[in-house]
mmCIF file with all atom_site columns, C-alpha atoms in Angstrom:
data_model
loop_
_atom_site.group_PDB
_atom_site.id
_atom_site.type_symbol
_atom_site.label_atom_id
_atom_site.label_alt_id
_atom_site.label_comp_id
_atom_site.label_asym_id
_atom_site.label_entity_id
_atom_site.label_seq_id
_atom_site.pdbx_PDB_ins_code
_atom_site.Cartn_x
_atom_site.Cartn_y
_atom_site.Cartn_z
_atom_site.occupancy
_atom_site.B_iso_or_equiv
_atom_site.pdbx_formal_charge
_atom_site.auth_seq_id
_atom_site.auth_comp_id
_atom_site.auth_asym_id
_atom_site.auth_atom_id
_atom_site.pdbx_PDB_model_num
ATOM 1   C CA . PRO P 1 1   ? 0.000  0.000  0.000   1.00 0.00 ? 183 PRO P CA 1
ATOM 2   C CA . LYS P 1 2   ? 2.835  2.421  0.768   1.00 0.00 ? 184 LYS P CA 1
ATOM 3   C CA . ALA P 1 3   ? 4.353  1.909  -2.680  1.00 0.00 ? 185 ALA P CA 1
ATOM 4   C CA . ALA P 1 4   ? 0.965  2.501  -4.307  1.00 0.00 ? 186 ALA P CA 1
ATOM 5   C CA . ALA P 1 5   ? 0.460  5.662  -2.237  1.00 0.00 ? 187 ALA P CA 1
ATOM 6   C CA . ASN P 1 6   ? 3.902  6.896  -3.241  1.00 0.00 ? 188 ASN P CA 1
ATOM 7   C CA . GLN P 1 7   ? 3.129  6.181  -6.903  1.00 0.00 ? 189 GLN P CA 1
ATOM 8   C CA . GLU P 1 8   ? -0.144 8.114  -6.632  1.00 0.00 ? 190 GLU P CA 1
ATOM 9   C CA . TYR P 1 9   ? 1.661  10.979 -4.927  1.00 0.00 ? 191 TYR P CA 1
ATOM 10  C CA . LYS P 1 10  ? 4.362  11.042 -7.606  1.00 0.00 ? 192 LYS P CA 1
ATOM 11  C CA . ALA P 1 11  ? 1.720  11.048 -10.354 1.00 0.00 ? 193 ALA P CA 1
ATOM 12  C CA . ALA P 1 12  ? -0.202 13.847 -8.600  1.00 0.00 ? 194 ALA P CA 1
ATOM 13  C CA . LEU P 1 13  ? 3.025  15.811 -8.126  1.00 0.00 ? 195 LEU P CA 1
ATOM 14  C CA . ASP P 1 14  ? 3.940  15.432 -11.810 1.00 0.00 ? 196 ASP P CA 1
ATOM 15  C CA . LYS P 1 15  ? 0.447  16.571 -12.831 1.00 0.00 ? 197 LYS P CA 1
ATOM 16  C CA . TRP P 1 16  ? 0.682  19.532 -10.438 1.00 0.00 ? 198 TRP P CA 1
ATOM 17  C CA . LYS P 1 17  ? 4.050  20.556 -11.902 1.00 0.00 ? 199 LYS P CA 1
ATOM 18  C CA . ALA P 1 18  ? 2.761  20.255 -15.467 1.00 0.00 ? 200 ALA P CA 1
ATOM 19  C CA . ASP P 1 19  ? -0.434 22.205 -14.691 1.00 0.00 ? 201 ASP P CA 1
ATOM 20  C CA . SER P 1 20  ? 1.511  24.942 -12.874 1.00 0.00 ? 202 SER P CA 1
ATOM 21  C CA . GLN P 1 21  ? 3.996  25.256 -15.731 1.00 0.00 ? 203 GLN P CA 1
ATOM 22  C CA . ALA P 1 22  ? 1.201  25.364 -18.313 1.00 0.00 ? 204 ALA P CA 1
ATOM 23  C CA . ALA P 1 23  ? -0.616 28.107 -16.394 1.00 0.00 ? 205 ALA P CA 1
ATOM 24  C CA . GLN P 1 24  ? 2.620  30.073 -15.992 1.00 0.00 ? 206 GLN P CA 1
ATOM 25  C CA . SER P 1 25  ? 3.575  29.807 -19.667 1.00 0.00 ? 207 SER P CA 1
ATOM 26  C CA . ALA P 1 26  ? 0.050  30.811 -20.740 1.00 0.00 ? 208 ALA P CA 1
ATOM 27  C CA . PHE P 1 27  ? 0.348  33.842 -18.446 1.00 0.00 ? 209 PHE P CA 1
ATOM 28  C CA . LYS P 1 28  ? 3.774  34.714 -19.875 1.00 0.00 ? 210 LYS P CA 1
ATOM 29  C CA . ALA P 1 29  ? 2.420  34.532 -23.434 1.00 0.00 ? 211 ALA P CA 1
ATOM 30  C CA . ALA P 1 30  ? -0.601 36.687 -22.548 1.00 0.00 ? 212 ALA P CA 1
ATOM 31  C CA . MET P 1 31  ? 1.663  39.179 -20.782 1.00 0.00 ? 213 MET P CA 1
ATOM 32  C CA . ALA P 1 32  ? 4.030  39.382 -23.775 1.00 0.00 ? 214 ALA P CA 1
ATOM 33  C CA . ASP P 1 33  ? 1.048  40.030 -26.054 1.00 0.00 ? 215 ASP P CA 1
ATOM 34  C CA . TYR P 1 34  ? -0.279 42.694 -23.671 1.00 0.00 ? 216 TYR P CA 1
ATOM 35  C CA . LEU P 1 35  ? 3.106  44.423 -23.448 1.00 0.00 ? 217 LEU P CA 1
ATOM 36  C CA . ALA P 1 36  ? 3.460  44.441 -27.249 1.00 0.00 ? 218 ALA P CA 1
ATOM 37  C CA . LYS P 1 37  ? 0.010  46.037 -27.569 1.00 0.00 ? 219 LYS P CA 1
ATOM 38  C CA . ALA P 1 38  ? 0.838  48.580 -24.853 1.00 0.00 ? 220 ALA P CA 1
ATOM 39  C CA . LYS P 1 39  ? 4.079  49.478 -26.639 1.00 0.00 ? 221 LYS P CA 1
ATOM 40  C CA . ALA P 1 40  ? 2.271  49.902 -29.978 1.00 0.00 ? 222 ALA P CA 1
ATOM 41  C CA . ASN P 1 41  ? -0.412 51.987 -28.261 1.00 0.00 ? 223 ASN P CA 1
ATOM 42  C CA . ALA P 1 42  ? 2.208  54.261 -26.680 1.00 0.00 ? 224 ALA P CA 1
ATOM 43  C CA . ALA P 1 43  ? 4.048  54.630 -30.001 1.00 0.00 ? 225 ALA P CA 1
ATOM 44  C CA . ALA P 1 44  ? 0.818  55.569 -31.793 1.00 0.00 ? 226 ALA P CA 1
ATOM 45  C CA . ARG P 1 45  ? -0.006 58.142 -29.096 1.00 0.00 ? 227 ARG P CA 1
ATOM 46  C CA . LYS P 1 46  ? 3.493  59.601 -29.312 1.00 0.00 ? 228 LYS P CA 1
ATOM 47  C CA . SER P 1 47  ? 3.220  59.814 -33.083 1.00 0.00 ? 229 SER P CA 1
ATOM 48  C CA . ALA P 1 48  ? -0.137 61.618 -32.847 1.00 0.00 ? 230 ALA P CA 1
ATOM 49  C CA . ASN P 1 49  ? 1.196  64.033 -30.230 1.00 0.00 ? 231 ASN P CA 1
ATOM 50  C CA . ASP P 1 50  ? 4.403  64.699 -32.179 1.00 0.00 ? 232 ASP P CA 1
ATOM 51  C CA . ALA P 1 51  ? 2.374  65.511 -35.303 1.00 0.00 ? 233 ALA P CA 1
ATOM 52  C CA . PHE P 1 52  ? 0.185  67.817 -33.194 1.00 0.00 ? 234 PHE P CA 1
ATOM 53  C CA . LYS P 1 53  ? 3.211  69.610 -31.724 1.00 0.00 ? 235 LYS P CA 1
ATOM 54  C CA . SER P 1 54  ? 4.796  70.140 -35.141 1.00 0.00 ? 236 SER P CA 1
ATOM 55  C CA . ALA P 1 55  ? 1.483  71.442 -36.547 1.00 0.00 ? 237 ALA P CA 1
ATOM 56  C CA . LEU P 1 56  ? 1.218  73.905 -33.643 1.00 0.00 ? 238 LEU P CA 1
ATOM 57  C CA . GLU P 1 57  ? 4.813  75.006 -34.160 1.00 0.00 ? 239 GLU P CA 1
ATOM 58  C CA . ALA P 1 58  ? 4.140  75.573 -37.879 1.00 0.00 ? 240 ALA P CA 1
ATOM 59  C CA . ALA P 1 59  ? 0.983  77.562 -37.051 1.00 0.00 ? 241 ALA P CA 1
ATOM 60  C CA . ARG P 1 60  ? 2.923  79.668 -34.531 1.00 0.00 ? 242 ARG P CA 1
ATOM 61  C CA . THR P 1 61  ? 5.740  80.373 -36.995 1.00 0.00 ? 243 THR P CA 1
ATOM 62  C CA . THR P 1 62  ? 3.286  81.316 -39.748 1.00 0.00 ? 244 THR P CA 1
ATOM 63  C CA . TYR P 1 63  ? 1.379  83.553 -37.325 1.00 0.00 ? 245 TYR P CA 1
ATOM 64  C CA . LYS P 1 64  ? 4.546  85.324 -36.152 1.00 0.00 ? 246 LYS P CA 1
ATOM 65  C CA . SER P 1 65  ? 5.664  86.090 -39.690 1.00 0.00 ? 247 SER P CA 1
ATOM 66  C CA . ALA P 1 66  ? 2.144  87.228 -40.676 1.00 0.00 ? 248 ALA P CA 1
ATOM 67  C CA . ILE P 1 67  ? 1.902  89.529 -37.644 1.00 0.00 ? 249 ILE P CA 1
ATOM 68  C CA . ALA P 1 68  ? 5.353  90.958 -38.356 1.00 0.00 ? 250 ALA P CA 1
ATOM 69  C CA . ALA P 1 69  ? 4.319  91.722 -41.945 1.00 0.00 ? 251 ALA P CA 1
ATOM 70  C CA . ALA P 1 70  ? 0.817  92.964 -41.036 1.00 0.00 ? 252 ALA P CA 1
ATOM 71  C CA . THR P 1 71  ? 0.291  96.702 -41.068 1.00 0.00 ? 253 THR P CA 1
ATOM 72  C CA . THR P 1 72  ? -3.478 96.902 -40.681 1.00 0.00 ? 254 THR P CA 1
ATOM 73  C CA . ALA P 1 73  ? -5.854 95.661 -38.023 1.00 0.00 ? 255 ALA P CA 1
ATOM 74  C CA . GLU P 1 74  ? -7.620 93.546 -40.668 1.00 0.00 ? 256 GLU P CA 1
ATOM 75  C CA . ALA P 1 75  ? -4.373 91.783 -41.579 1.00 0.00 ? 257 ALA P CA 1
ATOM 76  C CA . LYS P 1 76  ? -3.634 91.109 -37.908 1.00 0.00 ? 258 LYS P CA 1
ATOM 77  C CA . THR P 1 77  ? -7.161 89.769 -37.368 1.00 0.00 ? 259 THR P CA 1
ATOM 78  C CA . ALA P 1 78  ? -6.826 87.557 -40.445 1.00 0.00 ? 260 ALA P CA 1
ATOM 79  C CA . ALA P 1 79  ? -3.494 86.210 -39.137 1.00 0.00 ? 261 ALA P CA 1
ATOM 80  C CA . GLU P 1 80  ? -5.050 85.516 -35.721 1.00 0.00 ? 262 GLU P CA 1
ATOM 81  C CA . ASN P 1 81  ? -8.037 83.757 -37.318 1.00 0.00 ? 263 ASN P CA 1
ATOM 82  C CA . ALA P 1 82  ? -5.732 81.667 -39.516 1.00 0.00 ? 264 ALA P CA 1
ATOM 83  C CA . ARG P 1 83  ? -3.727 80.649 -36.416 1.00 0.00 ? 265 ARG P CA 1
ATOM 84  C CA . LYS P 1 84  ? -6.899 79.700 -34.530 1.00 0.00 ? 266 LYS P CA 1
ATOM 85  C CA . ALA P 1 85  ? -8.126 77.652 -37.504 1.00 0.00 ? 267 ALA P CA 1
ATOM 86  C CA . ALA P 1 86  ? -4.761 75.863 -37.793 1.00 0.00 ? 268 ALA P CA 1
ATOM 87  C CA . VAL P 1 87  ? -4.781 75.058 -34.066 1.00 0.00 ? 269 VAL P CA 1
ATOM 88  C CA . ALA P 1 88  ? -8.363 73.775 -34.279 1.00 0.00 ? 270 ALA P CA 1
ATOM 89  C CA . ALA P 1 89  ? -7.495 71.599 -37.293 1.00 0.00 ? 271 ALA P CA 1
ATOM 90  C CA . ALA P 1 90  ? -4.402 70.207 -35.543 1.00 0.00 ? 272 ALA P CA 1
ATOM 91  C CA . THR P 1 91  ? -6.428 69.484 -32.395 1.00 0.00 ? 273 THR P CA 1
ATOM 92  C CA . ALA P 1 92  ? -9.139 67.714 -34.392 1.00 0.00 ? 274 ALA P CA 1
ATOM 93  C CA . ALA P 1 93  ? -6.527 65.650 -36.266 1.00 0.00 ? 275 ALA P CA 1
ATOM 94  C CA . ARG P 1 94  ? -4.825 64.635 -33.005 1.00 0.00 ? 276 ARG P CA 1
ATOM 95  C CA . ASP P 1 95  ? -8.140 63.748 -31.335 1.00 0.00 ? 277 ASP P CA 1
ATOM 96  C CA . ALA P 1 96  ? -9.150 61.628 -34.341 1.00 0.00 ? 278 ALA P CA 1
ATOM 97  C CA . ALA P 1 97  ? -5.762 59.868 -34.344 1.00 0.00 ? 279 ALA P CA 1
ATOM 98  C CA . ILE P 1 98  ? -6.023 59.110 -30.613 1.00 0.00 ? 280 ILE P CA 1
ATOM 99  C CA . LYS P 1 99  ? -9.596 57.815 -31.030 1.00 0.00 ? 281 LYS P CA 1
ATOM 100 C CA . ALA P 1 100 ? -8.403 55.518 -33.828 1.00 0.00 ? 282 ALA P CA 1
ATOM 101 C CA . ILE P 1 101 ? -5.869 53.867 -31.501 1.00 0.00 ? 283 ILE P CA 1
ATOM 102 C CA . ALA P 1 102 ? -7.175 50.508 -30.320 1.00 0.00 ? 284 ALA P CA 1
ATOM 103 C CA . ALA P 1 103 ? -8.030 50.394 -26.634 1.00 0.00 ? 285 ALA P CA 1
ATOM 104 C CA . LEU P 1 104 ? -5.759 48.284 -24.480 1.00 0.00 ? 286 LEU P CA 1
ATOM 105 C CA . PRO P 1 105 ? -7.196 44.974 -23.292 1.00 0.00 ? 287 PRO P CA 1
ATOM 106 C CA . ALA P 1 106 ? -7.258 44.278 -19.574 1.00 0.00 ? 288 ALA P CA 1
ATOM 107 C CA . LYS P 1 107 ? -3.886 43.341 -18.130 1.00 0.00 ? 289 LYS P CA 1
ATOM 108 C CA . PRO P 1 108 ? -3.641 39.549 -17.742 1.00 0.00 ? 290 PRO P CA 1
ATOM 109 C CA . ALA P 1 109 ? -4.031 38.331 -14.179 1.00 0.00 ? 291 ALA P CA 1
ATOM 110 C CA . LYS P 1 110 ? -1.279 36.230 -12.671 1.00 0.00 ? 292 LYS P CA 1
ATOM 111 C CA . PRO P 1 111 ? -2.457 32.614 -12.372 1.00 0.00 ? 293 PRO P CA 1
ATOM 112 C CA . ALA P 1 112 ? -3.476 31.477 -8.914  1.00 0.00 ? 294 ALA P CA 1
ATOM 113 C CA . GLU P 1 113 ? -1.020 29.055 -7.388  1.00 0.00 ? 295 GLU P CA 1
ATOM 114 C CA . LEU P 1 114 ? -2.393 25.530 -7.494  1.00 0.00 ? 296 LEU P CA 1
ATOM 115 C CA . PRO P 1 115 ? -2.345 23.656 -4.181  1.00 0.00 ? 297 PRO P CA 1
ATOM 116 C CA . LYS P 1 116 ? 0.536  21.200 -3.985  1.00 0.00 ? 298 LYS P CA 1
ATOM 117 C CA . PRO P 1 117 ? -0.512 17.576 -3.440  1.00 0.00 ? 299 PRO P CA 1
ATOM 118 C CA . ALA P 1 118 ? -0.061 16.309 0.128   1.00 0.00 ? 300 ALA P CA 1
ATOM 119 C CA . LYS P 1 119 ? 2.617  13.718 0.822   1.00 0.00 ? 301 LYS P CA 1
ATOM 120 C CA . PRO P 1 120 ? 1.283  10.326 1.860   1.00 0.00 ? 302 PRO P CA 1
ATOM 121 C CA . THR P 1 121 ? 1.681  9.728  5.581   1.00 0.00 ? 303 THR P CA 1
ATOM 122 C CA . ALA P 1 122 ? 1.048  5.992  5.731   1.00 0.00 ? 304 ALA P CA 1
#
């Protein structure tokens, strides 16, 4: 009976090890997938924000040169309106780009530790 109990314990222990390793490797794969998606998401956000910043910088430069060249109130108003329109267009483009980025899935949960089989006492 003791040999049979030890055999059962060894089989249960092997199954426990295999199940634990399978759960851990599934978690690692899910985590790697999640991290890749998070990295892509961050890169897309950075790209959208960089494009927005460069559009704002271009609008500011254009506005400065237009104001410097403007001699009338109408020309200054037109330059200000053009700057506001450029900022609004850049903001809309950035918002659309950020909306187009796929939402991140929920972060994978670490697998619960399986209870280790008890050693036979008899």
